[in-house]
XYZ file of C-alpha atoms in Angstrom:
564
model
C -0.109 0.102 0.209
C 0.850 3.728 -0.669
C 2.655 5.108 2.606
C 4.602 8.255 3.533
C 8.247 7.239 4.668
C 9.542 10.885 5.323
C 8.822 14.637 5.199
C 10.898 18.018 5.606
C 11.467 21.485 4.221
C 14.237 22.709 2.278
C 14.250 25.554 4.623
C 12.989 25.882 8.147
C 12.181 29.696 7.915
C 9.258 30.439 5.957
C 9.420 33.679 3.716
C 6.495 35.940 2.529
C 6.402 35.503 -1.464
C 8.755 32.124 -1.467
C 6.705 29.151 -2.113
C 7.455 26.435 0.251
C 7.409 22.629 -1.113
C 7.846 20.180 1.168
C 10.085 17.023 0.184
C 7.737 13.957 0.617
C 9.477 10.456 0.287
C 6.550 7.719 -0.800
C 6.872 4.009 -0.947
C 4.932 2.856 -3.625
C 3.054 -0.508 -3.585
C 5.822 -2.244 -5.153
C 8.228 -1.277 -2.382
C 10.170 1.233 -4.551
C 10.388 4.608 -3.234
C 9.443 7.811 -4.995
C 9.332 11.614 -4.609
C 6.483 11.818 -7.242
C 3.359 13.177 -6.070
C -0.181 11.100 -6.034
C -2.954 13.778 -6.901
C -6.670 12.545 -6.032
C -6.999 12.601 -9.939
C -4.563 10.178 -10.277
C -4.698 7.669 -7.825
C -2.055 4.779 -7.427
C -3.582 1.495 -6.267
C -6.843 3.061 -5.182
C -4.815 5.596 -2.524
C -3.945 9.430 -3.144
C -1.929 12.215 -1.191
C -3.595 14.783 0.671
C -2.132 18.234 2.065
C -3.175 20.723 4.435
C -1.709 23.852 5.622
C -2.293 25.469 8.895
C -1.440 28.619 10.308
C -0.973 28.453 13.983
C -1.571 31.664 15.511
C -0.863 32.329 19.525
C -2.549 34.350 21.722
C 0.927 36.005 22.355
C 1.388 38.733 19.191
C 5.088 38.579 17.574
C 6.847 41.093 15.844
C 10.004 40.316 13.885
C 13.234 42.470 13.382
C 13.448 44.412 10.349
C 17.176 44.089 9.924
C 17.387 40.077 11.174
C 14.159 38.758 10.337
C 14.566 35.098 11.773
C 14.713 37.367 15.127
C 11.975 38.528 17.375
C 11.744 42.165 17.879
C 12.521 43.675 21.233
C 11.961 47.353 20.610
C 10.398 49.794 18.322
C 11.433 53.056 16.735
C 8.844 56.023 17.186
C 10.338 58.056 14.459
C 8.711 55.517 12.002
C 5.557 55.366 13.420
C 5.306 59.141 13.452
C 6.200 59.550 10.037
C 3.999 56.513 9.027
C 6.620 54.313 7.581
C 5.207 51.000 7.513
C 5.695 49.061 10.908
C 7.849 46.103 9.521
C 10.492 48.691 9.247
C 10.162 49.990 12.803
C 11.265 46.845 14.681
C 14.844 45.873 15.909
C 15.740 42.720 17.902
C 18.334 44.557 20.014
C 19.678 48.060 20.958
C 22.839 47.124 19.317
C 20.994 45.973 16.256
C 18.916 49.623 15.907
C 22.362 51.500 16.632
C 24.383 49.598 13.906
C 21.598 50.234 11.606
C 20.811 53.707 12.329
C 22.698 55.644 9.702
C 21.086 53.865 6.992
C 17.640 53.638 9.087
C 17.649 57.555 9.531
C 17.513 57.679 5.692
C 13.990 56.073 6.016
C 13.154 59.178 8.114
C 14.723 61.414 5.333
C 13.150 60.052 2.303
C 9.579 60.039 4.231
C 9.940 63.713 5.345
C 11.029 64.861 1.884
C 7.983 62.549 0.105
C 5.668 64.163 2.233
C 7.031 68.011 1.571
C 6.779 67.500 -2.089
C 3.388 65.558 -2.660
C 1.522 64.654 0.623
C 1.891 60.571 0.396
C 5.207 59.643 1.553
C 4.394 55.938 2.170
C 3.466 55.364 -1.701
C 6.182 57.671 -3.086
C 8.795 55.941 -1.058
C 7.854 52.202 -0.587
C 5.171 51.677 -3.557
C 7.727 50.246 -6.044
C 8.921 47.848 -3.633
C 7.770 45.353 -0.550
C 6.397 48.127 1.140
C 3.236 46.751 3.097
C 3.570 46.901 6.846
C 3.333 43.066 7.180
C 5.853 42.793 4.096
C 3.943 41.255 1.423
C 5.987 41.381 -2.246
C 5.204 43.598 -4.667
C 1.668 42.676 -6.206
C 3.064 42.626 -9.476
C 4.549 39.354 -9.077
C 3.010 35.990 -9.574
C 3.093 34.926 -6.087
C 1.862 38.217 -4.638
C -0.508 37.871 -1.365
C -3.332 39.163 -3.295
C -3.098 36.018 -5.167
C -2.448 33.464 -2.256
C -5.792 31.862 -2.121
C -5.641 30.532 -5.737
C -1.845 29.885 -5.399
C -2.468 28.319 -2.224
C -4.573 25.152 -3.915
C -8.147 26.765 -3.341
C -10.537 28.459 -5.628
C -12.219 29.843 -2.662
C -11.550 32.672 -1.124
C -11.484 31.739 2.690
C -10.733 28.419 4.392
C -12.714 27.536 7.374
C -11.940 29.444 10.386
C -10.599 28.407 13.764
C -9.977 24.572 12.899
C -8.667 23.228 15.900
C -7.469 24.971 19.443
C -5.125 23.962 22.185
C -3.151 25.560 24.569
C -3.860 29.184 23.729
C -3.235 28.341 20.032
C -5.545 28.514 17.120
C -5.076 26.996 13.775
C -6.233 28.159 10.793
C -6.438 26.332 7.447
C -4.503 28.323 4.681
C -3.680 25.905 1.909
C -4.551 22.365 0.521
C -2.085 21.789 -1.951
C 1.711 20.440 -1.430
C 2.837 23.792 -2.416
C 2.188 27.036 -0.138
C 3.154 30.604 -0.566
C 3.201 32.342 2.617
C 1.398 35.641 2.832
C 1.413 38.956 4.587
C -0.941 37.446 7.396
C 1.428 34.628 8.038
C 4.221 36.935 9.395
C 5.316 36.271 12.874
C 3.177 32.804 12.858
C 4.248 29.153 12.701
C 3.015 27.020 9.839
C 2.185 23.555 10.004
C 2.362 21.105 7.019
C 0.009 17.913 7.018
C 0.333 14.991 4.683
C -1.589 11.589 4.912
C -2.698 8.741 2.644
C -6.458 8.850 1.792
C -8.433 5.877 0.441
C -9.695 7.042 -3.226
C -13.312 5.473 -2.895
C -14.237 6.298 1.015
C -12.131 9.290 1.084
C -11.051 8.959 4.240
C -7.112 8.885 5.612
C -5.160 5.644 5.869
C -2.464 5.338 8.037
C -0.620 8.024 10.275
C -0.941 11.931 9.563
C 2.824 13.314 8.874
C 2.919 16.585 9.945
C 5.998 19.350 10.124
C 6.023 22.733 11.923
C 7.915 25.908 10.285
C 9.903 28.396 12.170
C 7.884 31.664 12.172
C 7.069 33.329 8.892
C 9.598 36.237 8.157
C 8.726 39.430 5.411
C 10.811 39.298 2.455
C 13.474 41.823 3.118
C 13.543 44.914 0.866
C 16.599 46.412 -0.844
C 17.024 50.205 -0.280
C 15.819 51.411 -3.997
C 18.727 52.637 -6.156
C 18.093 55.626 -8.473
C 19.280 57.116 -11.742
C 22.253 59.474 -11.518
C 22.326 61.615 -14.312
C 25.795 62.125 -16.045
C 26.446 65.968 -16.269
C 24.715 67.711 -19.029
C 23.013 64.761 -20.614
C 19.567 64.009 -20.896
C 16.632 64.662 -18.457
C 14.985 62.064 -15.932
C 11.231 61.895 -15.535
C 9.964 61.252 -11.632
C 10.347 57.850 -11.530
C 14.414 58.404 -12.470
C 13.929 56.847 -16.372
C 15.570 59.043 -19.178
C 13.000 60.728 -21.253
C 15.310 62.128 -24.121
C 14.172 60.443 -27.489
C 16.384 57.716 -28.778
C 17.374 56.514 -25.239
C 17.556 53.423 -23.645
C 18.625 51.437 -20.506
C 20.432 48.498 -20.178
C 21.082 46.105 -17.132
C 23.779 43.505 -16.355
C 23.480 41.113 -13.696
C 25.294 38.095 -12.609
C 22.468 36.338 -10.460
C 24.249 33.495 -9.065
C 23.228 29.936 -10.517
C 21.746 27.933 -7.472
C 24.158 25.018 -8.752
C 26.810 27.135 -6.983
C 25.340 28.152 -4.054
C 26.146 25.969 -0.950
C 25.920 26.712 2.965
C 29.896 26.077 3.164
C 30.929 28.706 0.253
C 28.192 31.376 1.591
C 28.689 30.406 4.945
C 28.278 34.337 6.288
C 24.652 34.466 4.696
C 21.480 32.418 6.621
C 20.191 29.284 4.891
C 16.935 30.857 4.113
C 18.498 33.816 2.377
C 20.233 31.172 0.001
C 17.224 29.336 -0.861
C 16.293 29.460 -4.310
C 12.502 29.987 -3.948
C 13.527 33.157 -1.972
C 16.205 34.293 -3.968
C 14.614 33.847 -7.484
C 11.369 36.202 -6.281
C 13.926 38.628 -5.071
C 16.163 38.403 -7.997
C 12.821 39.073 -10.084
C 11.396 41.886 -7.992
C 14.455 44.162 -8.758
C 15.058 42.963 -11.873
C 11.574 43.963 -12.878
C 12.074 47.163 -10.753
C 14.885 48.464 -12.802
C 12.691 48.602 -15.702
C 15.751 48.271 -17.988
C 14.835 47.896 -21.601
C 17.498 45.429 -22.449
C 18.756 42.996 -19.392
C 22.002 40.792 -19.345
C 21.757 37.660 -17.234
C 24.989 35.484 -16.441
C 24.645 32.094 -14.444
C 21.253 31.341 -15.464
C 20.522 27.829 -15.227
C 18.542 26.176 -18.024
C 15.754 25.158 -16.044
C 15.501 28.336 -14.566
C 15.236 30.045 -17.980
C 12.759 27.884 -19.234
C 10.299 27.794 -15.843
C 10.657 31.126 -14.273
C 12.665 34.004 -15.806
C 11.295 33.425 -19.519
C 7.588 33.271 -18.540
C 7.658 35.759 -15.722
C 9.677 38.423 -17.530
C 7.233 37.774 -20.557
C 4.809 38.728 -17.916
C 6.212 42.381 -18.059
C 6.853 43.078 -21.947
C 10.248 41.251 -22.489
C 11.472 38.670 -25.038
C 14.343 36.606 -23.837
C 17.207 34.733 -25.797
C 19.452 32.178 -24.146
C 22.723 30.405 -24.715
C 23.678 27.779 -22.126
C 27.041 26.592 -21.742
C 28.626 23.702 -23.741
C 29.357 21.250 -20.540
C 29.189 21.607 -16.823
C 31.800 20.182 -14.706
C 29.899 20.190 -11.541
C 26.949 18.097 -12.311
C 25.933 15.394 -14.399
C 22.227 17.111 -14.361
C 21.984 18.968 -17.674
C 19.121 21.425 -15.830
C 21.854 22.730 -13.692
C 24.146 24.053 -16.913
C 24.037 28.047 -16.597
C 24.232 30.357 -19.180
C 23.842 33.841 -20.550
C 20.407 35.143 -21.118
C 19.524 38.563 -23.085
C 15.843 40.046 -22.632
C 14.376 43.301 -24.293
C 11.282 44.934 -24.314
C 9.038 43.883 -27.421
C 7.654 47.583 -27.832
C 11.285 48.878 -27.683
C 13.181 46.502 -29.800
C 12.719 43.506 -32.564
C 14.951 40.684 -32.840
C 17.181 40.797 -36.042
C 19.991 38.214 -35.379
C 21.493 35.981 -32.939
C 25.414 34.803 -32.782
C 26.609 32.249 -30.137
C 29.947 31.672 -29.293
C 31.034 28.945 -28.017
C 34.831 29.030 -26.713
C 35.326 25.838 -26.642
C 35.128 25.416 -30.217
C 37.413 28.506 -30.840
C 39.785 26.505 -28.607
C 39.691 23.199 -30.757
C 40.355 25.206 -33.618
C 43.151 27.139 -32.432
C 44.707 23.874 -30.954
C 44.314 22.081 -34.329
C 46.209 25.109 -35.792
C 49.035 26.188 -33.890
C 49.699 23.414 -30.979
C 51.941 20.930 -31.565
C 50.533 17.117 -31.564
C 51.941 16.031 -28.244
C 50.651 19.604 -26.337
C 47.328 19.058 -27.675
C 45.728 17.320 -24.879
C 47.078 19.308 -22.448
C 46.306 22.372 -24.129
C 42.647 21.590 -24.608
C 42.510 20.809 -21.019
C 43.732 24.350 -20.004
C 41.510 26.165 -22.831
C 38.161 24.233 -22.780
C 36.305 25.665 -19.748
C 32.765 25.718 -21.311
C 32.333 29.463 -21.327
C 30.006 31.150 -23.889
C 29.168 34.544 -25.406
C 25.453 35.423 -26.584
C 25.623 38.320 -29.342
C 22.289 39.650 -30.191
C 21.119 42.371 -32.826
C 18.359 44.242 -32.313
C 16.171 47.013 -34.056
C 15.056 50.086 -32.222
C 11.079 50.702 -32.473
C 9.415 54.143 -32.716
C 6.051 54.054 -30.976
C 6.216 50.330 -30.870
C 6.727 50.286 -34.731
C 9.868 49.353 -36.760
C 11.174 52.611 -38.697
C 9.373 52.891 -42.225
C 12.655 53.848 -44.066
C 14.291 50.704 -44.133
C 17.610 52.566 -45.317
C 17.259 54.350 -41.623
C 17.078 51.420 -39.633
C 18.303 51.817 -35.976
C 20.227 48.803 -35.135
C 22.085 47.913 -31.726
C 24.452 44.982 -31.393
C 24.281 43.145 -27.637
C 27.199 40.930 -26.334
C 26.594 39.167 -22.929
C 29.363 37.002 -21.535
C 30.441 35.102 -18.316
C 34.388 34.776 -18.963
C 36.167 31.963 -16.619
C 36.398 32.480 -13.298
C 40.092 31.078 -12.362
C 42.459 33.480 -11.271
C 45.443 30.781 -12.177
C 44.262 31.240 -16.051
C 44.794 34.589 -16.907
C 45.938 33.791 -20.472
C 42.754 32.070 -21.014
C 40.595 35.186 -19.448
C 42.482 37.133 -21.899
C 42.142 34.780 -24.999
C 38.278 34.693 -24.128
C 37.848 38.296 -24.176
C 40.371 38.739 -27.309
C 38.086 35.818 -29.126
C 34.633 37.566 -28.710
C 36.160 41.243 -29.643
C 37.200 39.688 -32.823
C 34.070 38.378 -33.355
C 32.628 41.907 -32.725
C 34.785 43.539 -35.102
C 33.672 41.240 -37.903
C 29.971 42.193 -36.982
C 31.099 46.067 -37.280
C 33.201 45.660 -40.334
C 29.583 44.028 -42.264
C 27.686 47.130 -40.972
C 27.828 50.293 -39.170
C 26.027 49.531 -35.506
C 26.643 50.513 -31.988
C 27.796 48.061 -29.595
C 27.146 46.871 -26.022
C 29.315 44.609 -24.346
C 28.165 43.403 -21.261
C 29.018 40.497 -18.752
C 30.607 39.197 -15.990
C 34.362 39.306 -17.112
C 35.838 37.808 -13.675
C 38.678 40.642 -14.325
C 39.417 43.459 -12.014
C 40.051 47.099 -13.159
C 43.636 47.231 -14.705
C 44.098 43.597 -15.687
C 44.995 42.481 -19.122
C 41.538 41.638 -20.315
C 40.124 44.840 -18.684
C 42.920 46.876 -20.326
C 42.009 45.199 -23.684
C 38.120 46.073 -23.548
C 38.944 49.650 -22.575
C 42.044 50.821 -23.921
C 41.880 48.458 -27.355
C 45.298 47.114 -26.686
C 47.056 45.482 -23.832
C 50.623 46.559 -23.073
C 53.552 44.433 -23.756
C 55.065 44.464 -20.332
C 51.492 43.846 -18.481
C 52.365 41.528 -16.014
C 49.465 39.157 -16.545
C 51.129 38.477 -20.133
C 53.650 36.454 -18.375
C 51.158 33.694 -17.733
C 51.093 31.960 -21.250
C 52.177 28.426 -21.424
C 50.713 27.646 -24.524
C 52.019 30.945 -26.252
C 48.699 31.637 -27.340
C 49.177 35.610 -26.605
C 51.993 35.879 -28.810
C 52.787 38.226 -30.653
C 51.798 40.755 -28.136
C 50.898 42.890 -30.756
C 48.000 40.974 -31.895
C 46.125 41.580 -28.668
C 44.438 44.852 -30.233
C 40.503 45.609 -31.293
C 39.537 48.627 -33.269
C 36.398 49.345 -31.535
C 35.791 52.442 -29.884
C 34.581 50.658 -26.439
C 34.157 52.844 -23.043
C 33.334 51.494 -19.900
C 29.806 53.027 -18.912
C 30.452 54.275 -15.465
C 33.889 55.800 -16.376
C 31.554 58.534 -18.444
C 30.500 59.819 -14.938
C 33.983 61.022 -13.861
C 33.252 63.783 -15.903
C 30.230 65.105 -14.337
C 31.272 68.408 -12.476
C 28.057 69.450 -10.800
C 27.588 70.352 -7.188
C 26.173 66.875 -5.301
C 28.076 64.261 -7.041
C 31.232 64.035 -5.050
C 29.783 61.481 -2.770
C 29.175 59.134 -5.700
C 32.626 59.608 -7.319
C 33.601 58.382 -4.001
C 32.377 55.170 -4.946
C 34.652 55.130 -7.602
C 38.241 54.260 -8.199
C 40.115 56.956 -8.789
C 42.681 55.460 -11.188
C 40.299 53.547 -13.488
C 36.822 55.628 -12.986
C 35.461 52.433 -12.436
C 33.078 51.317 -9.269
C 35.013 50.150 -6.224
C 32.994 46.820 -6.431
C 30.134 44.904 -8.256
C 30.936 41.889 -6.061
C 31.401 41.299 -2.509
C 31.486 37.982 -0.756
C 33.515 36.727 2.463
C 36.831 36.609 0.604
C 36.674 39.445 -1.610
C 35.439 43.013 -2.916
C 36.126 44.431 -6.260
C 34.762 44.796 -9.754
C 34.373 42.304 -12.070
C 31.034 43.284 -14.159
C 31.150 45.896 -16.727
C 28.958 47.229 -19.560
C 31.198 48.644 -22.430
C 29.794 50.760 -25.061
C 30.927 52.031 -28.685
C 31.572 55.765 -27.878
C 31.177 57.187 -31.418
C 27.568 55.943 -31.628
C 26.344 56.028 -28.166
C 26.572 58.211 -25.112
C 25.858 57.713 -21.462
C 23.599 59.613 -19.907
C 22.990 58.295 -16.520
C 23.728 55.195 -14.461
C 22.436 53.804 -11.396
C 23.377 54.775 -8.173
C 26.213 53.119 -6.457
C 25.844 51.323 -3.305
């Protein structure tokens, strides 16, 4: 007979807006074990699984800390209450927590006061675009919003029965009837209970024990501090939402989202486990990406299953069309779904897709090895060069009023390259060779058409490195220390390490801004390279690895996002 062997949750701490899907291990009638669901519509040997979720409400009211959401709050900022800032942002777990957070916390007060003075509705203006309600519900534009919770949690009816049972000061409210449950704002501060039982398909009565599991208290999804657009001196005009309004402008975002396959508690032990879970991260990523409202989005480390099942359909709802290039292999796992790659999205009302080029550095490595490496060294050369990295190049055509240009002779084309260069710091020659290979491919496209270009991605190269110099300066100094690492002689002669594309780093353009009030932003740029001080922060590294380059003879930067 069908029976339940084990039930557990991938994360103990549930988060508003992030779906919970318990791991349910079954023993089937043939004695085999499986995690496949057995719904009422497809019973197995006359039995199916019934699921229920409950909210366990105690008589004791609980608030959670806005800084450490897994901790219970012990104090509240009265200034937030007076300024009508959402209550969830006013709670802190300790006096030290409040003191440490004060420098950033006071910004909420300043923004609320400023917004009130300007338009009389500080709460909507300051928090409306983000995770803003007092109880922590996620943005209503997302698919797992609290407003659609009753449908998402397995019932077509808006309400479940009221109090289901009561004991020792606790009341249980039934909130879901499917295997997956998405916590809502009403769940914040409360424990959830999951029940799973085998049911006879004819009698509809339970058979065997009821398997239950309790969660920790539900916490609100933390909200990132909004980043605004900073206008480059003398360029363009920003509307009330911080978007460029000059005719012919567009916005672009480049973001390494960190593949789930590369996340581990050991590598990221400075992060709480709930913050590393994919259900939490994907909703945060989507909310942030959609919040920027970029016309072109270049993402790296996008797993193939995440692209197909999540990013492509979700961004489609927001008006984006997507293209994807998966890595050619995966050295960490035999599961093809965990292979990551580069994804490029663009707004359908701003651009149309003209052409797509796929760069596989493995193929280029094989061609190089065949042409230049002696037979006795080919195997070791391939072992060094074959690293599975790829680039996705997309040619787009701009639209006016959601329509292509009437005159074919005046088509406004744009070439967007999206790449993720090899990460290993011991392979400086491979990094530089990959960047050089990409640029040579882009030069061929440029030679066939007079077309503006963007080169975006995670180059795993700091400012001043040889790959960065090649991109930004068009050449590499023969005395550059990175060139000393070249066991295969693939970088010789050094005179070939050049390109003719007039590429400029987007953030370096901010250095020419001289208006008052920009000094605080310039302090977040490196004085020598004019690149951001960091785009990547981990336990062992703080620095810049990610860039957006553009052809300065055909494009001009008008604004960029404020730096952290």
